[in-house]
Coordinates of C-alpha atoms and ligand atoms in Angstrom, one line a residue:
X466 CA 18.6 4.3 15.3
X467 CA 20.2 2.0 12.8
X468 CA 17.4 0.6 10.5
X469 CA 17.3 -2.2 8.1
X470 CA 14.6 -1.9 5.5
X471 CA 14.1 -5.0 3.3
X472 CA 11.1 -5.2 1.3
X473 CA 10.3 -6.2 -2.3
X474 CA 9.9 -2.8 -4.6
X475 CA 10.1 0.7 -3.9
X476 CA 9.6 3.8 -6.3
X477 CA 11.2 4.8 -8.4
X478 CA 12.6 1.7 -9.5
X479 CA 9.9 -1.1 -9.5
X480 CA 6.4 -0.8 -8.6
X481 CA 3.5 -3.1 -8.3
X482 CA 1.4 -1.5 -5.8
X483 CA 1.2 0.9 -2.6
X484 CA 3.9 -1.0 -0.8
X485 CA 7.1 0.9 -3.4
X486 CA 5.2 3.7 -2.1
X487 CA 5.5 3.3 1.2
X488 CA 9.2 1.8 0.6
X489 CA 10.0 4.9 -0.6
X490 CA 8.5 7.7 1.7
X491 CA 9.0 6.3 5.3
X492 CA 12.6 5.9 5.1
X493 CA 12.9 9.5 3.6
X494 CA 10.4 11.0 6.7
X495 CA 12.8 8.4 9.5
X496 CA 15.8 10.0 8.1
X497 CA 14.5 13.6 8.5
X498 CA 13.5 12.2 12.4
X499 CA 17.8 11.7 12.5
X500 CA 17.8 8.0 11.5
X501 CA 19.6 6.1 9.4
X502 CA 18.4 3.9 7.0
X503 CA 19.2 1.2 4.4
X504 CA 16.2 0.0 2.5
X505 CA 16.9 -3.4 0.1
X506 CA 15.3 -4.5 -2.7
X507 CA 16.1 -7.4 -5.6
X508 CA 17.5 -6.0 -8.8
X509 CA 14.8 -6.5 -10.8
X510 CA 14.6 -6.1 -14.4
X511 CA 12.6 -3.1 -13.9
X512 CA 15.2 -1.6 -11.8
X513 CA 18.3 -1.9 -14.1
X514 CA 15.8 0.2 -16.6
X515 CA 14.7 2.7 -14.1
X516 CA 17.8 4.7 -15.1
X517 CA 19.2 4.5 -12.0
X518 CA 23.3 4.3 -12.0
X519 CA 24.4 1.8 -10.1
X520 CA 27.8 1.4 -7.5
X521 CA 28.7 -2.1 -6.8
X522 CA 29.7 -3.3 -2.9
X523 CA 32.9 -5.3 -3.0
X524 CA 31.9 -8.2 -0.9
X525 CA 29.7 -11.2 -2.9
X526 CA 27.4 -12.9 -1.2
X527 CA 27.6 -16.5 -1.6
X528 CA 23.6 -17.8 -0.5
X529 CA 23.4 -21.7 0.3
X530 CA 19.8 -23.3 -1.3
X531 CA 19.4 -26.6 -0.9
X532 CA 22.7 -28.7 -2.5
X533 CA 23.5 -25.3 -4.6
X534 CA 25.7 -22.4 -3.4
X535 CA 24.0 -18.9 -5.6
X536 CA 26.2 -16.3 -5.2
X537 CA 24.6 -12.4 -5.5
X538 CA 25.7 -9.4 -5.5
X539 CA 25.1 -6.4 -3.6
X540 CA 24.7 -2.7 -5.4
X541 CA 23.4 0.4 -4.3
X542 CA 22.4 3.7 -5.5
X543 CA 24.1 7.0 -5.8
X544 CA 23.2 8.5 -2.6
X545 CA 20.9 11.7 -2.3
X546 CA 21.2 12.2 1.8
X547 CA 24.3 10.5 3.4
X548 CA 21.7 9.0 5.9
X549 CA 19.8 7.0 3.5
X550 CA 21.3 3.8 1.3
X551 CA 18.8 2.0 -1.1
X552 CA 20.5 -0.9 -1.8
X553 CA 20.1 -4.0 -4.7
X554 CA 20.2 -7.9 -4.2
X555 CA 21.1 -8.9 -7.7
X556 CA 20.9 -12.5 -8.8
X557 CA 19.8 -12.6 -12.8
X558 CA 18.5 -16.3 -12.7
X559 CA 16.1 -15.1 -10.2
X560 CA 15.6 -11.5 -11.3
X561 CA 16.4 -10.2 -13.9
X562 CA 13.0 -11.5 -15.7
X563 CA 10.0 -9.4 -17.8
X564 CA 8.0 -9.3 -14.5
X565 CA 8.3 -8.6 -10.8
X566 CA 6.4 -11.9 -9.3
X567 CA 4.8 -13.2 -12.6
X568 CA 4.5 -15.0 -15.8
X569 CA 1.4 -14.8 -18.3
X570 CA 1.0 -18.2 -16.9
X571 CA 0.5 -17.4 -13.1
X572 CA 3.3 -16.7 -10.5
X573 CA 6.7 -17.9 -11.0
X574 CA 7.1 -21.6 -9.8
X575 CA 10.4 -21.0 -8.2
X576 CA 9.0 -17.3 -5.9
X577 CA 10.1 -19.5 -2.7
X578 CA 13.4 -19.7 -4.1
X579 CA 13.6 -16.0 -5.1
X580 CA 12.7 -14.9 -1.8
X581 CA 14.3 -17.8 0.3
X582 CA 17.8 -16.0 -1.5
X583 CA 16.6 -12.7 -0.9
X584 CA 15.6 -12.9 2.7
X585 CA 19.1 -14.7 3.4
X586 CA 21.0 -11.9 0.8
X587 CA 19.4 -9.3 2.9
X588 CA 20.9 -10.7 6.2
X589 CA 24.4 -11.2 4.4
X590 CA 24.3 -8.0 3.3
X591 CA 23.6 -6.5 6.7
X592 CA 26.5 -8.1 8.3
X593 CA 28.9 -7.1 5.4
X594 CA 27.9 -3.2 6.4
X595 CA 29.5 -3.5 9.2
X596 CA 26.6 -1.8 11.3
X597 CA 25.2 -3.1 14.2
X598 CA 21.6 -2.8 13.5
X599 CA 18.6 -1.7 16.3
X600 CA 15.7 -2.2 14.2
X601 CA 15.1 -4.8 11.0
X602 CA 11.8 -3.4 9.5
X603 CA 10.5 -6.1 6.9
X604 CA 7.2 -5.6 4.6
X605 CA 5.2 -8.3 3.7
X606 CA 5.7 -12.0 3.0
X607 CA 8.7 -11.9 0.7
X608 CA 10.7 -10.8 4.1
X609 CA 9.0 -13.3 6.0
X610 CA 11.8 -15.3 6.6
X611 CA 13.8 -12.3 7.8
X612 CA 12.4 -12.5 11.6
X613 CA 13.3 -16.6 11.7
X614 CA 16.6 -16.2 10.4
X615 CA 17.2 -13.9 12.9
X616 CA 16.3 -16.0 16.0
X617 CA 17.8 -18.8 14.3
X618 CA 21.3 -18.0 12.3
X619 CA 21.5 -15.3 12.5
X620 CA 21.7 -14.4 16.1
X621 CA 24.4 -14.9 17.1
X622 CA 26.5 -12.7 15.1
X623 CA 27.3 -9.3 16.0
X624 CA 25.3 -7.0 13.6
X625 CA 22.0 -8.6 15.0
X626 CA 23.3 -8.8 18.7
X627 CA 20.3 -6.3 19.6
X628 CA 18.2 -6.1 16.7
X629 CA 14.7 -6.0 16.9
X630 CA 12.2 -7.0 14.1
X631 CA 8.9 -5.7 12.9
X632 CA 6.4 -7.4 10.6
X633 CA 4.6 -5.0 8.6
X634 CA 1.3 -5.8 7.1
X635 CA 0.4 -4.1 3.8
X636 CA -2.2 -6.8 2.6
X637 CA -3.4 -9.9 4.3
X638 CA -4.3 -11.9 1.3
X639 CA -1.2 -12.2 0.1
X640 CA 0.9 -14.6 2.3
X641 CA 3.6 -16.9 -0.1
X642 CA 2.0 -20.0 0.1
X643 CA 5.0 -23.1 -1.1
X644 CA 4.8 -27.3 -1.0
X645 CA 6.2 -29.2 2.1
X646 CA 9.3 -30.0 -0.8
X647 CA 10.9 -27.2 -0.9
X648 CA 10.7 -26.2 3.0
X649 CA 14.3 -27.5 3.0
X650 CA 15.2 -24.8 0.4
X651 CA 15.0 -22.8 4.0
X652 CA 17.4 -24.5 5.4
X653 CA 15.4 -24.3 8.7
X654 CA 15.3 -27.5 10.7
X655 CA 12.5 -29.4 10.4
X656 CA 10.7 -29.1 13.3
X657 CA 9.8 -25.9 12.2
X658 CA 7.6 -27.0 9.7
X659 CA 4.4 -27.3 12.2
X660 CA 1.3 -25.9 12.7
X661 CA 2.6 -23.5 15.4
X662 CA 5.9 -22.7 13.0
X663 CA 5.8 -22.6 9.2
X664 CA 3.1 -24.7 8.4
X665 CA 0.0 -23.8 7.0
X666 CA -2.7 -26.6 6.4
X667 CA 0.0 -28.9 4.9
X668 CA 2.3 -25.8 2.4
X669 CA 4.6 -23.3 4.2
X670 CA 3.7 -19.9 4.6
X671 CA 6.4 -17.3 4.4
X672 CA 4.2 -14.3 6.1
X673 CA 3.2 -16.9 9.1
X674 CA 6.9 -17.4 9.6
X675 CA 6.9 -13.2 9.8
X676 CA 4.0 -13.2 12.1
X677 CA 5.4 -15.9 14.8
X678 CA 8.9 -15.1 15.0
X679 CA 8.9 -11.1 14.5
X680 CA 9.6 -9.2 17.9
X681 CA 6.6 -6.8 17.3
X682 CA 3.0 -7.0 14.0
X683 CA 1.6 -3.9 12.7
X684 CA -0.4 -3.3 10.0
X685 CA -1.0 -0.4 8.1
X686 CA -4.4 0.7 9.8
X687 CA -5.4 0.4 13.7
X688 CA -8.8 -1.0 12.6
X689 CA -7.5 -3.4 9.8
X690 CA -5.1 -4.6 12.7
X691 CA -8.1 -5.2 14.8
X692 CA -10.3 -6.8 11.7
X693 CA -7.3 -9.0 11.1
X694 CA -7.7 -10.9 14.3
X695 CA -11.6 -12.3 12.9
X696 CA -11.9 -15.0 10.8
X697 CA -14.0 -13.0 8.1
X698 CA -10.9 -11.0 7.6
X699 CA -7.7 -12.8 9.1
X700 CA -7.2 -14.9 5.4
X701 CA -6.9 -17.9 7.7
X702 CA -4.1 -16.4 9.9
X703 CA -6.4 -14.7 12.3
X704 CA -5.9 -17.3 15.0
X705 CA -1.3 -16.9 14.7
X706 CA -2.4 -13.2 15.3
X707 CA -5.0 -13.4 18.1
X708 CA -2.0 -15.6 19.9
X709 CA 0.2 -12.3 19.3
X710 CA -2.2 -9.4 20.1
X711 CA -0.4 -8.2 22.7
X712 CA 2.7 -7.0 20.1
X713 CA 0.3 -6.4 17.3
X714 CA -0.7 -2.8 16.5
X715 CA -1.5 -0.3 13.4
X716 CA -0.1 2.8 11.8
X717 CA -1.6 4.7 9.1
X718 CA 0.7 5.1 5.7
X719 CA 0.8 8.8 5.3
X720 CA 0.7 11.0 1.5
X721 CA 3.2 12.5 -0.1
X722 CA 1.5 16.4 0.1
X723 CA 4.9 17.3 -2.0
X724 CA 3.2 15.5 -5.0
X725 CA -0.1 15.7 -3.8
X726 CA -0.6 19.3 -3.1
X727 CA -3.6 21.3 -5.2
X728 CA -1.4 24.7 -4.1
X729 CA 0.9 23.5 -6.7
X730 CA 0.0 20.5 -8.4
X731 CA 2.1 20.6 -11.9
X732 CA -0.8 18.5 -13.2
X733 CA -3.6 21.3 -12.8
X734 CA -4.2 23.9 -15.3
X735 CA -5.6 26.7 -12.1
X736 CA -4.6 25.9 -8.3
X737 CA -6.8 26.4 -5.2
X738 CA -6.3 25.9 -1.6
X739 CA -9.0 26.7 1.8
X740 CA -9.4 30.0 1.4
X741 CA -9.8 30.3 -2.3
X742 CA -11.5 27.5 -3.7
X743 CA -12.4 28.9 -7.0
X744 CA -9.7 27.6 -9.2
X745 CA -11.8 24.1 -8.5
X746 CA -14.9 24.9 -10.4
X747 CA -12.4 25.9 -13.4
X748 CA -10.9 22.6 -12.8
X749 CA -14.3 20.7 -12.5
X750 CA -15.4 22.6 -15.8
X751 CA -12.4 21.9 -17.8
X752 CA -12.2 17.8 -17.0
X753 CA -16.1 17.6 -17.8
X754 CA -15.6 19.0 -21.2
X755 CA -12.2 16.6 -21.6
X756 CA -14.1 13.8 -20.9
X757 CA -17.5 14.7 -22.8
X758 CA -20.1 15.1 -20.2
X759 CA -21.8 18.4 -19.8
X760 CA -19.9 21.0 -19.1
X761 CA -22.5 23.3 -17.2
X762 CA -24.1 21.2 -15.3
X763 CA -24.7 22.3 -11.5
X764 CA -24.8 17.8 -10.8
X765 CA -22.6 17.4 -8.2
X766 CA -19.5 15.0 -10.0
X767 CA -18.4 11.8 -8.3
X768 CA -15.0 10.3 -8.7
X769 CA -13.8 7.0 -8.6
X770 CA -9.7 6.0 -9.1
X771 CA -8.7 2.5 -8.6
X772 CA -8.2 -0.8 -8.9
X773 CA -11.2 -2.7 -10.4
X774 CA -11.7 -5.5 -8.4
X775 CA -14.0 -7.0 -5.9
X776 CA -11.6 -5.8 -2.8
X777 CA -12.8 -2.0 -3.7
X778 CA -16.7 -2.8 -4.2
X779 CA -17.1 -2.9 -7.2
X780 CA -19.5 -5.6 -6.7
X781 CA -21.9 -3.7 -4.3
X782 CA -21.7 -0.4 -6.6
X783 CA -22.6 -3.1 -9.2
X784 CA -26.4 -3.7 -7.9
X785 CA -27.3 0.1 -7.7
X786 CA -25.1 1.7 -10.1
X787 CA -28.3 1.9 -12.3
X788 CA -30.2 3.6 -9.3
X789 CA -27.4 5.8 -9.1
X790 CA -27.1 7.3 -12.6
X791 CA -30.8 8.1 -12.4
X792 CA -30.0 10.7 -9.6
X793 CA -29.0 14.3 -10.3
X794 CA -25.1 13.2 -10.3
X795 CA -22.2 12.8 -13.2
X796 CA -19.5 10.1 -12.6
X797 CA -15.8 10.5 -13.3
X798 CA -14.3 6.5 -13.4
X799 CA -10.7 6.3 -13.7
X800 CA -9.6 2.5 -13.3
X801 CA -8.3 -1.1 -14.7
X802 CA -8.8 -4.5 -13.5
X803 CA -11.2 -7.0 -13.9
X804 CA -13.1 -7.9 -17.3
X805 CA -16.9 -8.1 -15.8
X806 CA -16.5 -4.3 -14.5
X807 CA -14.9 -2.8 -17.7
X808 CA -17.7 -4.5 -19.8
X809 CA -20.7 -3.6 -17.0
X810 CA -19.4 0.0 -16.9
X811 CA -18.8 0.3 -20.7
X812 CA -22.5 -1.1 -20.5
X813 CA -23.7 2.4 -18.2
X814 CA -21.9 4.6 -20.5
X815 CA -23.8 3.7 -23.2
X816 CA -26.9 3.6 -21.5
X817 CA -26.6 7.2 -19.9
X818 CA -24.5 9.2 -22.9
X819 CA -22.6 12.2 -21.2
X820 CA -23.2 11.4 -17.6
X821 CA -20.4 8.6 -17.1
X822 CA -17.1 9.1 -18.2
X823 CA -15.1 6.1 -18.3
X824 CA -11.4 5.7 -18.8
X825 CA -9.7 2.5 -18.3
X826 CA -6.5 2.4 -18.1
X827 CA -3.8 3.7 -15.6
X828 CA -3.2 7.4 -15.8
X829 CA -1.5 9.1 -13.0
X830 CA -1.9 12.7 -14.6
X831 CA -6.1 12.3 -14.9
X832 CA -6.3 10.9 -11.5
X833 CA -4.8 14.0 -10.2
X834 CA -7.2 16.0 -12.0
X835 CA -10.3 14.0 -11.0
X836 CA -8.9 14.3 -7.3
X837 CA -8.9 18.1 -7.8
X838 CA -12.2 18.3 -10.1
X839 CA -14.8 15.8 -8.2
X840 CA -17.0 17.3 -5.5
X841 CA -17.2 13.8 -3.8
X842 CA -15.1 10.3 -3.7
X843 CA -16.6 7.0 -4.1
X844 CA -14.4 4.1 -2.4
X845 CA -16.9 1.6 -1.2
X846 CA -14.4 -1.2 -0.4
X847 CA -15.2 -4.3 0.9
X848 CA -12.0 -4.5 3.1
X849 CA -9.4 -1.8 2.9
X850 CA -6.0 -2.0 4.7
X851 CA -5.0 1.5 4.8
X852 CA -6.4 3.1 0.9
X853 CA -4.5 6.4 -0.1
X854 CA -7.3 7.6 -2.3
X855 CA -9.5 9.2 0.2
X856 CA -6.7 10.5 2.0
X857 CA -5.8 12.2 -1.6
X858 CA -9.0 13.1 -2.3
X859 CA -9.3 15.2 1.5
X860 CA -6.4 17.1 0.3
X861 CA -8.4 18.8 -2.7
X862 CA -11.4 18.8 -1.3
X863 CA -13.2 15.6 -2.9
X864 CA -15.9 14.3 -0.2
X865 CA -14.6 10.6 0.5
X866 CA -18.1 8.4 0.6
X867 CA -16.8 5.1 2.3
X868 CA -17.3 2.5 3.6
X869 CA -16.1 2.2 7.6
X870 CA -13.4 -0.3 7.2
X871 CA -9.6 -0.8 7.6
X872 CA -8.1 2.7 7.1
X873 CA -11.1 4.0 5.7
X874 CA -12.5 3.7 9.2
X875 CA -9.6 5.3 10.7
X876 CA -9.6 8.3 8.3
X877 CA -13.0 9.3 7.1
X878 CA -14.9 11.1 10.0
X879 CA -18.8 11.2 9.6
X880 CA -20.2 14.7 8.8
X881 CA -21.9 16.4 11.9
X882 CA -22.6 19.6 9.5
X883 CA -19.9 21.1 11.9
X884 CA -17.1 18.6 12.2
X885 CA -15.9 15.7 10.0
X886 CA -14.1 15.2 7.0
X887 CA -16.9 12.9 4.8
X888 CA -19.2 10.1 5.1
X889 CA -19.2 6.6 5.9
X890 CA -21.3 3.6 5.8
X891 CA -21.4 0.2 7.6
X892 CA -22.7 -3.0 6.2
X893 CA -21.3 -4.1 2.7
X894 CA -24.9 -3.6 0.9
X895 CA -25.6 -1.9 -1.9
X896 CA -28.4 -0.1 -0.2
X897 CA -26.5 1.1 2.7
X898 CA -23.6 2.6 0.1
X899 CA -26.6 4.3 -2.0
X900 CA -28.1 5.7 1.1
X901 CA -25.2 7.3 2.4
X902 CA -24.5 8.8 -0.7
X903 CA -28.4 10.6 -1.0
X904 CA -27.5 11.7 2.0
X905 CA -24.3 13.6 0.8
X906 CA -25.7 14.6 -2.0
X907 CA -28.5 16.5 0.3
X908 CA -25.5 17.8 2.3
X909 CA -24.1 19.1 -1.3
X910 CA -26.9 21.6 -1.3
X911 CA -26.5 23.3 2.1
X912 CA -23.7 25.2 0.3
X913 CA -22.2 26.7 3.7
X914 CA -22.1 23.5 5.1
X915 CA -20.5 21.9 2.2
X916 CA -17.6 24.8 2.4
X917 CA -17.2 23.6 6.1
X918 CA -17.1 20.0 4.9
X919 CA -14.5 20.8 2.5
X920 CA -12.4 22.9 4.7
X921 CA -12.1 20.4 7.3
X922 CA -11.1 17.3 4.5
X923 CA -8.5 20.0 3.3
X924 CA -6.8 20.4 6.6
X925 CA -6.7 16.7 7.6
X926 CA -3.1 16.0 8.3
X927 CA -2.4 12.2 6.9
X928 CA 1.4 13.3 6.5
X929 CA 4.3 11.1 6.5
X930 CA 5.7 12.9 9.2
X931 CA 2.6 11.9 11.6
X932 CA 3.3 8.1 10.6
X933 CA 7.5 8.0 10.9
X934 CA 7.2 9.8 14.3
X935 CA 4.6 6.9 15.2
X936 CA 7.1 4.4 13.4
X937 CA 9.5 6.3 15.9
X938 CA 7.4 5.8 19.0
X939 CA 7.3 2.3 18.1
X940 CA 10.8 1.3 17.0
X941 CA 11.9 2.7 20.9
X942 CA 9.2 0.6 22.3
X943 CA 9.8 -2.7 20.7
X944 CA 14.2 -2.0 21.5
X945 CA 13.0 -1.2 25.1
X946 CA 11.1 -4.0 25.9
Ligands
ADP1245 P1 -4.4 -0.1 -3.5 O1 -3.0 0.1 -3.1 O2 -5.1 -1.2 -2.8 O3 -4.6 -0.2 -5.0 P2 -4.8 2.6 -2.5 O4 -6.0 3.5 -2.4 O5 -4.0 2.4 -1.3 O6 -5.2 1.3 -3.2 O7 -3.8 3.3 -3.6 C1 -4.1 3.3 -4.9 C2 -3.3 4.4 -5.6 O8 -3.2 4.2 -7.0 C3 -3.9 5.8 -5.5 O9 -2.9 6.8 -5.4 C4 -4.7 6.0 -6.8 O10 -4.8 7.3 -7.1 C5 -3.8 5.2 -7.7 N1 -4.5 4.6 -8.8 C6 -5.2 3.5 -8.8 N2 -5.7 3.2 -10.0 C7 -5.3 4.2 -10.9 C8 -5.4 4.4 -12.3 N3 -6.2 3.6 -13.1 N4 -4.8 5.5 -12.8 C9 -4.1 6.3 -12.0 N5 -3.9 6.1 -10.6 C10 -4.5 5.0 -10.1

């Protein structure tokens, strides 16, 4: 299949979040399933100082917004596989600029014209290649636009004869919300500014326009595609998706196991695997001593790696965090985001000296370490649309204690003493996460039945392979229908 692959960043060359991520692995894993693939992304600043060398495309592409004609340009990278082309929408005035999608001051004021150019560069672009396409796999709202413009005007030219579009959903919340005045910047007719078009309670919405008009919706989870369709958990769109159930579905993101791999993790001093787990207590002792808590303890350490905000429970950790460090446990916290959690965990550090260690900042090289040295995994989120870190933390044998939601859900098996890769609790309560975790930490002392426990986490397959062969599946069933 011929696969177009627009979406906003992609590592190595501009991150934000778990979305470059993705950007970057699927197409790698489609291409190894015998597909070919061009992903596209703006030239960002971030890009042009990412090292990579650029080739520029001949062609320009001239993009009409509003009473002004833009003109971008198309460059790609050198290529690595002849099957796979990453290529660059570059338009300085839109983005070449300090940050991705923001000022100090709050999102840039012109993001609708950003990603109005960039949707319609992307579609330029596509017929330039001279390929007629089968699949046009967009990622979140700043390719919303893609799946109108290609029932609109862009379908009647030839590249797009047969394409099919898919609307992938890596986070809800965020949408691209713009004023009625620049819904002309689209240079959609009118009549598609309407509740059951563009319109969203009086602004446009550029993931809405992704939801109605794509051929096929998944998200990146089968039970954040179900929770999606509710109204605690649709962000106000639950009601566009419960019309389109019938094409909506979920795939689990997969891990990168050859940089997330404790057989040969260049981050670890000692590496262990199933069979010979002892290299772990070497790594547990080492990180305890780093991080000054007591190195001999027998406590059982918890980790937590992420983003500090109220999407990954922070707040219901918050009311029994204190009931918490007065059990027999030491806490690893590796994590940045919002003020009232740095300052209430800089708070519990101090109160319990040498049972918290707290860094806060991002640090790829410690996570890795606490991933390897924790004997369980705290991510108590309050919604969760896929989450890599329990996925990671299977790998080396971390215990995931979650709560069942979104990928989570999908992922984190309860604990039968025979079967089951961790534990898992319901309701978002502070109680329910603190009894869940007693009840681990009991498990933690049945030592055979904590070496089963860990064996099965460790041979959980979340690979991308698994998720491009279901991308596969699903690409063949939205062409065929
Ligand atoms: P989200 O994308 O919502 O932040 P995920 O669980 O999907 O959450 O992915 C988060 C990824 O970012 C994980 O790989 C995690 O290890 C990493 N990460 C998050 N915060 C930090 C941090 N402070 N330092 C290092 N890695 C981090």
């Amino acid at each position: 299949m011929k696969i177009l692959f627009p979406v906003s960043e992609c590592v190595p060359y501009a991150k934000t979040g778990g979305l470059a991520d993705v950007a970057a692995a699927l197409p790698e894993a489609l291409v190894r399933l015998g597909h070919e693939v061009h992903v596209v992304m703006p030239l960002y600043r971030q890009v042009k100082s990412s090292g990579v060398k650029l080739l520029s495309a001949s062609q320009p592409l001239p993009i009409t917004l509003g009473d002004r004609v833009i003109s971008g340009r198309a460059f790609r990278a050198r290529k690595t596989c002849k099957a796979l082309t990453r290529h660059f929408i570059s338009c300085d005035e839109f983005f070449d600029r300090p940050e991705m999608y923001h000022s100090p001051e709050g999102d840039y004021l012109d993001n609708d014209q950003r990603f109005i150019f960039f949707c319609q560069a992307v579609l330029a672009l596509g017929q330039n290649l001279g390929i007629k396409w089968d699949i046009v796999h967009c990622h979140d709202w700043h390719t919303g636009l893609i799946p109108v413009y290609l029932k609109t005007q862009s379908a009647r030219k030839p590249a797009y004869a047969r394409a099919r579009s898919l609307m992938t959903i890596h986070n809800l919340a965020f949408q691209g919300l713009f004023p009625k005045s620049s819904f002309a910047l689209t240079g959609l007719p009118g009549s598609f500014f309407a509740p059951e078009g563009l319109e969203f309670w009086g602004r446009w919405n550029f993931l809405k326009a992704g939801l109605v008009y794509s051929d096929w919706i998944n998200s990146v989870s089968r039970t954040y595609a179900e929770e999606i369709q509710t109204p605690e958990a649709g962000c106000g769109l639950d009601g566009v998706l419960r019309n389109r159930c019938r094409v909506l579905s979920g795939i689990l993101n997969g891990v990168d196991y050859s940089l997330w791999n404790p057989e040969e993790d260049p981050y670890l001093p000692v590496h262990f695997q199933a069979g010979r787990m002892g290299p772990k207590a070497e790594i547990k002792a080492r990180l305890l001593t780093e991080q000054g808590l007591h190195p001999a303890a027998t406590a059982p350490l918890i980790g937590i790696v992420g983003r500090l905000d109220n999407q990954k429970g922070f707040d219901i950790l918050a009311e029994i965090i204190g009931k918490i460090m007065n059990l027999n446990i030491q806490i690893i916290l590796l994590g940045t985001g919002m003020k009232k959690y740095h300052d209430l965990f800089l708070r519990l550090k101090a109160k319990f000296p040498g049972k918290m260690a707290l860094i806060l900042r991002f640090d790829n090289a410690l996570a890795h370490k606490i991933y390897a040295g924790s004997d369980l995994f705290l991510m108590p989120s309050r919604y969760e649309p896929c989450g890599l870190g329990q996925m990671i933390s299977m790998r080396y044998g971390s215990i995931p204690v979650v709560r069942r939601t979104g990928g989570l859900a999908d992922t984190v098996i309860d604990f039968n003493g025979y079967q089951g890769n961790g534990f898992t609790f319901g309701p978002y309560t502070g109680e329910a996460l603190l009894g869940t975790l007693k009840h681990a930490l009991g498990v933690f002392k049945d030592k055979p039945a904590w070496t089963r426990l860990m064996k099965n986490a460790m041979s959980a397959d979340f690979s991308w392979e698994r998720s491009a062969g279901e991308y596969q599946k699903l690409y063949q069933k939205i062409i065929s229908q």
